[in-house]
Tab-separated table of C-alpha atoms and ligand atoms in Angstrom:
chain	number	residue	atom	x	y	z
A	1	MET	CA	259.045	349.108	-1.743
A	2	SER	CA	260.879	352.298	-0.563
A	3	THR	CA	259.002	355.622	-1.014
A	4	ASN	CA	259.779	359.198	-1.722
A	5	PRO	CA	257.722	361.032	0.561
A	6	SER	CA	258.534	364.402	-0.539
A	7	VAL	CA	256.486	366.628	-3.055
A	8	PRO	CA	258.703	367.503	-6.158
A	9	ARG	CA	260.091	370.955	-5.988
A	10	HIS	CA	259.931	371.388	-9.731
A	11	VAL	CA	257.176	369.845	-11.870
A	12	ALA	CA	257.650	370.082	-15.841
A	13	VAL	CA	254.550	369.547	-18.095
A	14	VAL	CA	254.184	369.032	-21.943
A	15	MET	CA	250.494	370.050	-22.140
A	16	ASP	CA	249.729	368.019	-24.924
A	17	GLY	CA	246.316	366.882	-26.701
A	18	ASN	CA	244.531	370.007	-27.208
A	19	GLY	CA	243.985	369.535	-31.057
A	20	ARG	CA	242.518	366.112	-30.538
A	21	TRP	CA	240.209	367.398	-27.523
A	22	ALA	CA	238.820	369.923	-30.063
A	23	ARG	CA	238.513	367.486	-32.803
A	24	ARG	CA	236.427	365.154	-30.904
A	25	ARG	CA	234.046	368.109	-30.447
A	26	PHE	CA	234.145	368.847	-34.215
A	27	MET	CA	235.708	372.081	-33.326
A	28	PRO	CA	238.970	374.038	-34.760
A	29	ARG	CA	242.171	373.268	-32.999
A	30	VAL	CA	242.634	376.670	-31.797
A	31	TYR	CA	239.453	376.149	-29.658
A	32	GLY	CA	241.354	373.339	-28.089
A	33	HIS	CA	244.372	375.607	-27.126
A	34	LYS	CA	241.878	378.079	-25.800
A	35	GLN	CA	240.635	375.384	-23.187
A	36	GLY	CA	244.115	374.744	-22.852
A	37	VAL	CA	244.845	377.848	-21.279
A	38	ASP	CA	242.026	377.568	-18.750
A	39	ALA	CA	243.264	374.152	-17.706
A	40	LEU	CA	246.777	375.771	-17.283
A	41	VAL	CA	245.414	378.665	-14.874
A	42	ARG	CA	243.482	375.873	-12.888
A	43	ALA	CA	246.733	373.787	-12.693
A	44	VAL	CA	249.014	376.450	-11.418
A	45	ASN	CA	247.004	376.967	-8.352
A	46	ALA	CA	246.540	373.374	-7.789
A	47	PHE	CA	250.373	372.572	-7.934
A	48	ALA	CA	250.857	375.649	-5.788
A	49	ASP	CA	248.291	374.327	-3.029
A	50	ARG	CA	250.215	371.169	-3.044
A	51	GLY	CA	253.654	372.822	-2.313
A	52	VAL	CA	255.001	372.619	-5.593
A	53	GLU	CA	257.525	375.575	-5.923
A	54	TYR	CA	258.543	375.514	-9.756
A	55	LEU	CA	255.844	374.666	-12.808
A	56	THR	CA	257.446	374.793	-16.096
A	57	VAL	CA	255.096	374.281	-18.932
A	58	PHE	CA	255.626	373.593	-22.697
A	59	ALA	CA	253.405	375.955	-24.604
A	60	PHE	CA	254.952	376.111	-27.831
A	61	SER	CA	258.197	374.188	-29.308
A	62	SER	CA	260.711	375.135	-31.725
A	63	GLU	CA	259.059	372.752	-33.985
A	64	ASN	CA	255.685	374.016	-33.765
A	65	TRP	CA	256.071	376.583	-36.738
A	66	LYS	CA	255.527	373.621	-38.943
A	67	ARG	CA	251.797	373.758	-38.116
A	68	PRO	CA	249.385	375.610	-40.344
A	69	ASN	CA	249.580	379.431	-40.490
A	70	ASP	CA	246.248	379.792	-38.872
A	71	GLU	CA	246.938	377.562	-36.075
A	72	VAL	CA	250.350	379.190	-35.467
A	73	SER	CA	248.807	382.699	-35.526
A	74	GLY	CA	246.004	381.590	-33.413
A	75	LEU	CA	248.342	380.269	-30.715
A	76	MET	CA	250.156	383.661	-30.856
A	77	GLY	CA	247.013	385.796	-30.358
A	78	LEU	CA	245.886	383.259	-27.845
A	79	VAL	CA	248.998	384.292	-25.723
A	80	LEU	CA	247.937	387.971	-25.871
A	81	VAL	CA	244.344	387.205	-24.868
A	82	ALA	CA	245.415	384.905	-21.989
A	83	VAL	CA	247.812	387.713	-20.524
A	84	ALA	CA	245.101	390.111	-20.865
A	85	LYS	CA	242.525	388.079	-19.365
A	86	TYR	CA	244.596	386.352	-16.741
A	87	LEU	CA	247.604	388.012	-15.661
A	88	ALA	CA	245.867	390.139	-13.012
A	89	LYS	CA	244.464	387.141	-11.365
A	90	MET	CA	247.863	385.367	-11.479
A	91	ALA	CA	249.460	388.352	-9.888
A	92	GLY	CA	246.778	388.336	-7.227
A	93	ASP	CA	247.322	384.663	-6.619
A	94	GLY	CA	250.873	385.173	-5.895
A	95	VAL	CA	252.167	383.467	-9.248
A	96	ARG	CA	255.799	384.649	-10.638
A	97	VAL	CA	255.783	384.436	-14.366
A	98	ARG	CA	258.581	383.734	-16.427
A	99	ILE	CA	259.052	383.047	-20.432
A	100	VAL	CA	261.751	380.926	-21.804
A	101	GLY	CA	262.507	380.419	-25.349
A	102	ASP	CA	263.811	382.080	-28.572
A	103	ARG	CA	262.201	385.449	-28.347
A	104	SER	CA	263.690	386.639	-31.767
A	105	LYS	CA	260.968	385.219	-34.105
A	106	VAL	CA	257.837	386.371	-32.161
A	107	SER	CA	256.225	389.899	-32.720
A	108	ASN	CA	256.807	392.866	-30.773
A	109	LYS	CA	253.557	392.786	-29.283
A	110	LEU	CA	254.301	389.333	-27.978
A	111	ARG	CA	257.571	390.441	-26.455
A	112	ASP	CA	256.047	393.237	-24.912
A	113	ALA	CA	253.153	391.297	-23.376
A	114	TRP	CA	255.771	388.721	-21.760
A	115	ALA	CA	258.115	391.661	-20.441
A	116	HIS	CA	255.048	392.906	-18.804
A	117	ALA	CA	253.890	389.377	-17.559
A	118	GLU	CA	257.355	389.081	-16.141
A	119	SER	CA	257.728	392.508	-14.431
A	120	SER	CA	254.440	392.715	-13.227
A	121	THR	CA	254.905	389.406	-11.074
A	122	ALA	CA	258.690	389.846	-10.380
A	123	GLN	CA	257.859	390.388	-6.622
A	124	ASN	CA	255.551	387.021	-6.192
A	125	SER	CA	257.065	383.932	-4.650
A	126	ARG	CA	253.905	381.523	-4.078
A	127	ILE	CA	254.789	379.480	-7.060
A	128	ASN	CA	257.269	380.136	-9.972
A	129	LEU	CA	255.396	379.558	-13.498
A	130	THR	CA	257.464	379.465	-16.663
A	131	VAL	CA	256.029	379.166	-19.964
A	132	ALA	CA	258.464	377.616	-22.467
A	133	PHE	CA	257.518	379.385	-25.792
A	134	ASN	CA	259.395	378.998	-28.901
A	135	TYR	CA	261.557	376.692	-26.809
A	136	GLY	CA	263.347	373.406	-27.384
A	137	GLY	CA	265.912	371.608	-25.474
A	138	ARG	CA	268.492	371.708	-28.283
A	139	TRP	CA	267.662	375.464	-28.641
A	140	ASP	CA	268.456	375.774	-24.947
A	141	MET	CA	271.681	373.941	-25.284
A	142	VAL	CA	272.925	376.059	-28.313
A	143	GLN	CA	272.181	379.336	-27.052
A	144	ALA	CA	274.081	378.652	-23.836
A	145	CYS	CA	277.039	377.401	-25.662
A	146	ARG	CA	276.763	380.558	-27.596
A	147	ARG	CA	276.486	382.994	-24.763
A	148	ALA	CA	279.225	381.321	-22.958
A	149	ILE	CA	281.569	381.630	-26.130
A	150	GLU	CA	280.679	385.400	-26.358
A	151	ASP	CA	281.416	385.698	-22.891
A	152	GLY	CA	285.045	384.537	-23.440
A	153	VAL	CA	284.774	381.587	-21.646
A	154	ALA	CA	287.950	379.239	-21.946
A	155	PRO	CA	287.497	375.599	-22.953
A	156	GLN	CA	288.859	374.367	-19.692
A	157	GLN	CA	286.394	376.260	-17.741
A	158	VAL	CA	283.585	374.557	-19.245
A	159	ASP	CA	281.860	372.252	-17.181
A	160	GLU	CA	278.138	370.985	-16.135
A	161	ALA	CA	277.892	373.681	-13.771
A	162	LEU	CA	278.976	376.317	-16.161
A	163	LEU	CA	276.771	375.558	-18.719
A	164	ALA	CA	273.733	374.997	-16.312
A	165	ARG	CA	274.436	378.759	-15.320
A	166	TYR	CA	273.771	379.659	-19.093
A	167	MET	CA	270.606	377.571	-19.666
A	168	ALA	CA	267.360	379.560	-19.925
A	169	LEU	CA	266.180	377.486	-16.677
A	170	SER	CA	269.297	378.549	-14.655
A	171	PHE	CA	267.013	379.939	-12.018
A	172	ALA	CA	265.441	376.987	-11.061
A	173	PRO	CA	266.318	373.376	-9.863
A	174	ASP	CA	266.242	370.679	-12.328
A	175	PRO	CA	262.573	369.180	-12.514
A	176	ASP	CA	261.752	366.264	-10.440
A	177	LEU	CA	258.658	365.320	-12.055
A	178	PHE	CA	258.218	365.336	-15.890
A	179	ILE	CA	254.552	364.863	-16.851
A	180	ARG	CA	253.279	364.403	-20.541
A	181	THR	CA	249.312	364.436	-21.223
A	182	GLY	CA	247.774	363.269	-24.370
A	183	GLY	CA	249.082	359.635	-24.467
A	184	GLU	CA	252.323	360.175	-26.230
A	185	MET	CA	255.536	358.736	-24.596
A	186	ARG	CA	258.074	361.114	-25.812
A	187	ILE	CA	259.869	364.185	-24.704
A	188	SER	CA	259.508	366.202	-27.906
A	189	ASN	CA	262.628	368.527	-27.440
A	190	PHE	CA	261.420	369.609	-23.944
A	191	MET	CA	264.019	370.261	-21.141
A	192	LEU	CA	266.550	367.753	-22.468
A	193	TRP	CA	269.547	368.956	-20.349
A	194	GLN	CA	267.527	369.608	-17.255
A	195	SER	CA	265.561	366.179	-17.170
A	196	ALA	CA	268.356	364.157	-16.739
A	197	TYR	CA	266.995	362.380	-13.619
A	198	ALA	CA	263.350	363.725	-13.506
A	199	GLU	CA	260.816	360.933	-12.976
A	200	PHE	CA	258.383	360.543	-16.026
A	201	PHE	CA	254.549	360.495	-15.770
A	202	PHE	CA	252.525	359.804	-18.824
A	203	THR	CA	248.824	359.901	-18.989
A	204	GLU	CA	246.357	359.577	-21.703
A	205	ARG	CA	244.142	362.607	-20.402
A	206	LEU	CA	244.117	365.353	-22.943
A	207	TRP	CA	245.448	368.645	-21.571
A	208	PRO	CA	242.097	370.598	-21.424
A	209	ASP	CA	240.460	367.706	-19.068
A	210	PHE	CA	243.640	367.670	-16.927
A	211	ASP	CA	242.398	368.418	-13.268
A	212	GLU	CA	243.303	368.148	-9.744
A	213	THR	CA	242.547	364.234	-9.586
A	214	ASP	CA	245.129	363.960	-12.460
A	215	ILE	CA	247.748	366.156	-10.484
A	216	ASP	CA	247.183	364.055	-7.446
A	217	ALA	CA	247.554	360.548	-9.489
A	218	ALA	CA	250.807	362.175	-10.716
A	219	LEU	CA	252.156	363.156	-7.296
A	220	GLN	CA	251.159	359.865	-5.859
A	221	ALA	CA	253.011	358.203	-8.467
A	222	TYR	CA	255.989	360.241	-7.806
A	223	ARG	CA	256.019	359.483	-4.318
A	224	GLN	CA	256.155	355.646	-5.104
A	225	ARG	CA	259.286	356.185	-6.990
A	226	ASP	CA	262.826	355.421	-5.581
A	227	ARG	CA	265.050	358.225	-6.936
A	228	ARG	CA	268.524	356.839	-7.121
A	229	PHE	CA	270.659	359.286	-9.233
A	230	GLY	CA	272.806	356.411	-10.278
A	231	GLY	CA	273.255	354.980	-6.600
A	232	ILE	CA	271.614	351.709	-5.194
A	233	PRO	CA	268.111	351.146	-4.206
A	234	ALA	CA	267.117	353.068	-0.944
A	235	GLU	CA	265.998	349.644	1.018
A	236	GLU	CA	268.911	347.595	-0.132
A	237	PRO	CA	271.214	346.900	2.869
A	238	VAL	CA	274.915	347.600	2.253
A	239	LEU	CA	276.800	344.236	2.510
A	240	GLN	CA	280.186	344.643	3.447
A	241	PRO	CA	282.697	342.534	1.477
A	242	GLY	CA	284.225	339.521	2.947
B	301	IPE	C1	249.495	370.789	-27.501
B	301	IPE	O1	248.302	370.276	-28.091
B	301	IPE	C2	249.783	372.379	-27.485
B	301	IPE	C3	250.476	372.732	-28.583
B	301	IPE	C4	251.547	372.170	-29.253
B	301	IPE	C5	250.603	374.061	-28.821
B	301	IPE	P1	248.690	369.872	-29.704
B	301	IPE	O2	248.198	370.909	-30.390
B	301	IPE	O3	249.801	369.148	-29.910
B	301	IPE	O4	247.318	368.756	-29.549
B	301	IPE	P2	247.184	367.299	-30.368
B	301	IPE	O5	248.605	366.717	-29.999
B	301	IPE	O6	247.373	367.540	-31.837
B	301	IPE	O7	246.027	366.490	-29.883
B	302	IPE	C1	254.908	369.114	-27.665
B	302	IPE	O1	253.966	368.764	-28.505
B	302	IPE	C2	254.939	370.604	-27.791
B	302	IPE	C3	253.916	371.218	-26.805
B	302	IPE	C4	253.080	370.522	-26.105
B	302	IPE	C5	254.090	372.733	-26.933
B	302	IPE	P1	253.921	368.326	-29.754
B	302	IPE	O2	252.258	368.121	-30.136
B	302	IPE	O3	254.283	369.510	-30.729
B	302	IPE	O4	254.882	367.095	-30.146
B	302	IPE	P2	254.845	365.882	-31.041
B	302	IPE	O5	254.813	366.493	-32.309
B	302	IPE	O6	253.703	365.067	-30.854
B	302	IPE	O7	256.243	364.946	-30.690
B	303	MG	MG1	250.572	367.382	-29.983
């Protein structure tokens, strides 16, 4: 089998399973999310050490507002705690932080914390961490179209490259590897446009338990994939007709 020796430039992660992790310990779901933040801080450094340039993580989906109020407000509060607790360390570790998602529905406090996280790490380049919060792949496509129309883009100017420039992740290459923890095998509205040719890796591991062994397993699986992008298998000889 042909292999793909490279490290993925961009890894996307659906950090799922926090609630189940907590329930197994008879703890409230928000406790699982708290552990999930710690797992994320560890994962950022581990991916950076392995040469990954972009790490984009799904922290709160457009649909997660359906959850009970105390969980939603717990998650919002946790973002503020996480920024206060970890931003200085991340900045010192060379992490550039960005947030993508609909900021119009979150509190001013949260918007300010994100702006602070982005501006205080803007000079960093060891790894680009993007936190998708109040994000959905469909939201992203809609906001891209809306902004293009607002800019007066004419119909004949619309092509894939143009829309990609209006997407929330326009600064990053498309994800090469898409990881979902927690055992569900679905996309749940994450990076719909960008994942067209991502390699998928699903693991039963719950996000708070996701560690360097799991990261290495995902990267190893990625190396075994033959990425064709619509072409033919790399090892297949091209036979001339006739
Ligand atoms: C993922 O964990 C984190 C968020 C959606 C905020 P879940 O909270 O979905 O955990 P499970 O899937 O219920 O275990
Ligand atoms: C996806 O997980 C969203 C995040 C991890 C932030 P969900 O737990 O919300 O997805 P579903 O509901 O199982 O599809
Ligand atoms: Mg879940």
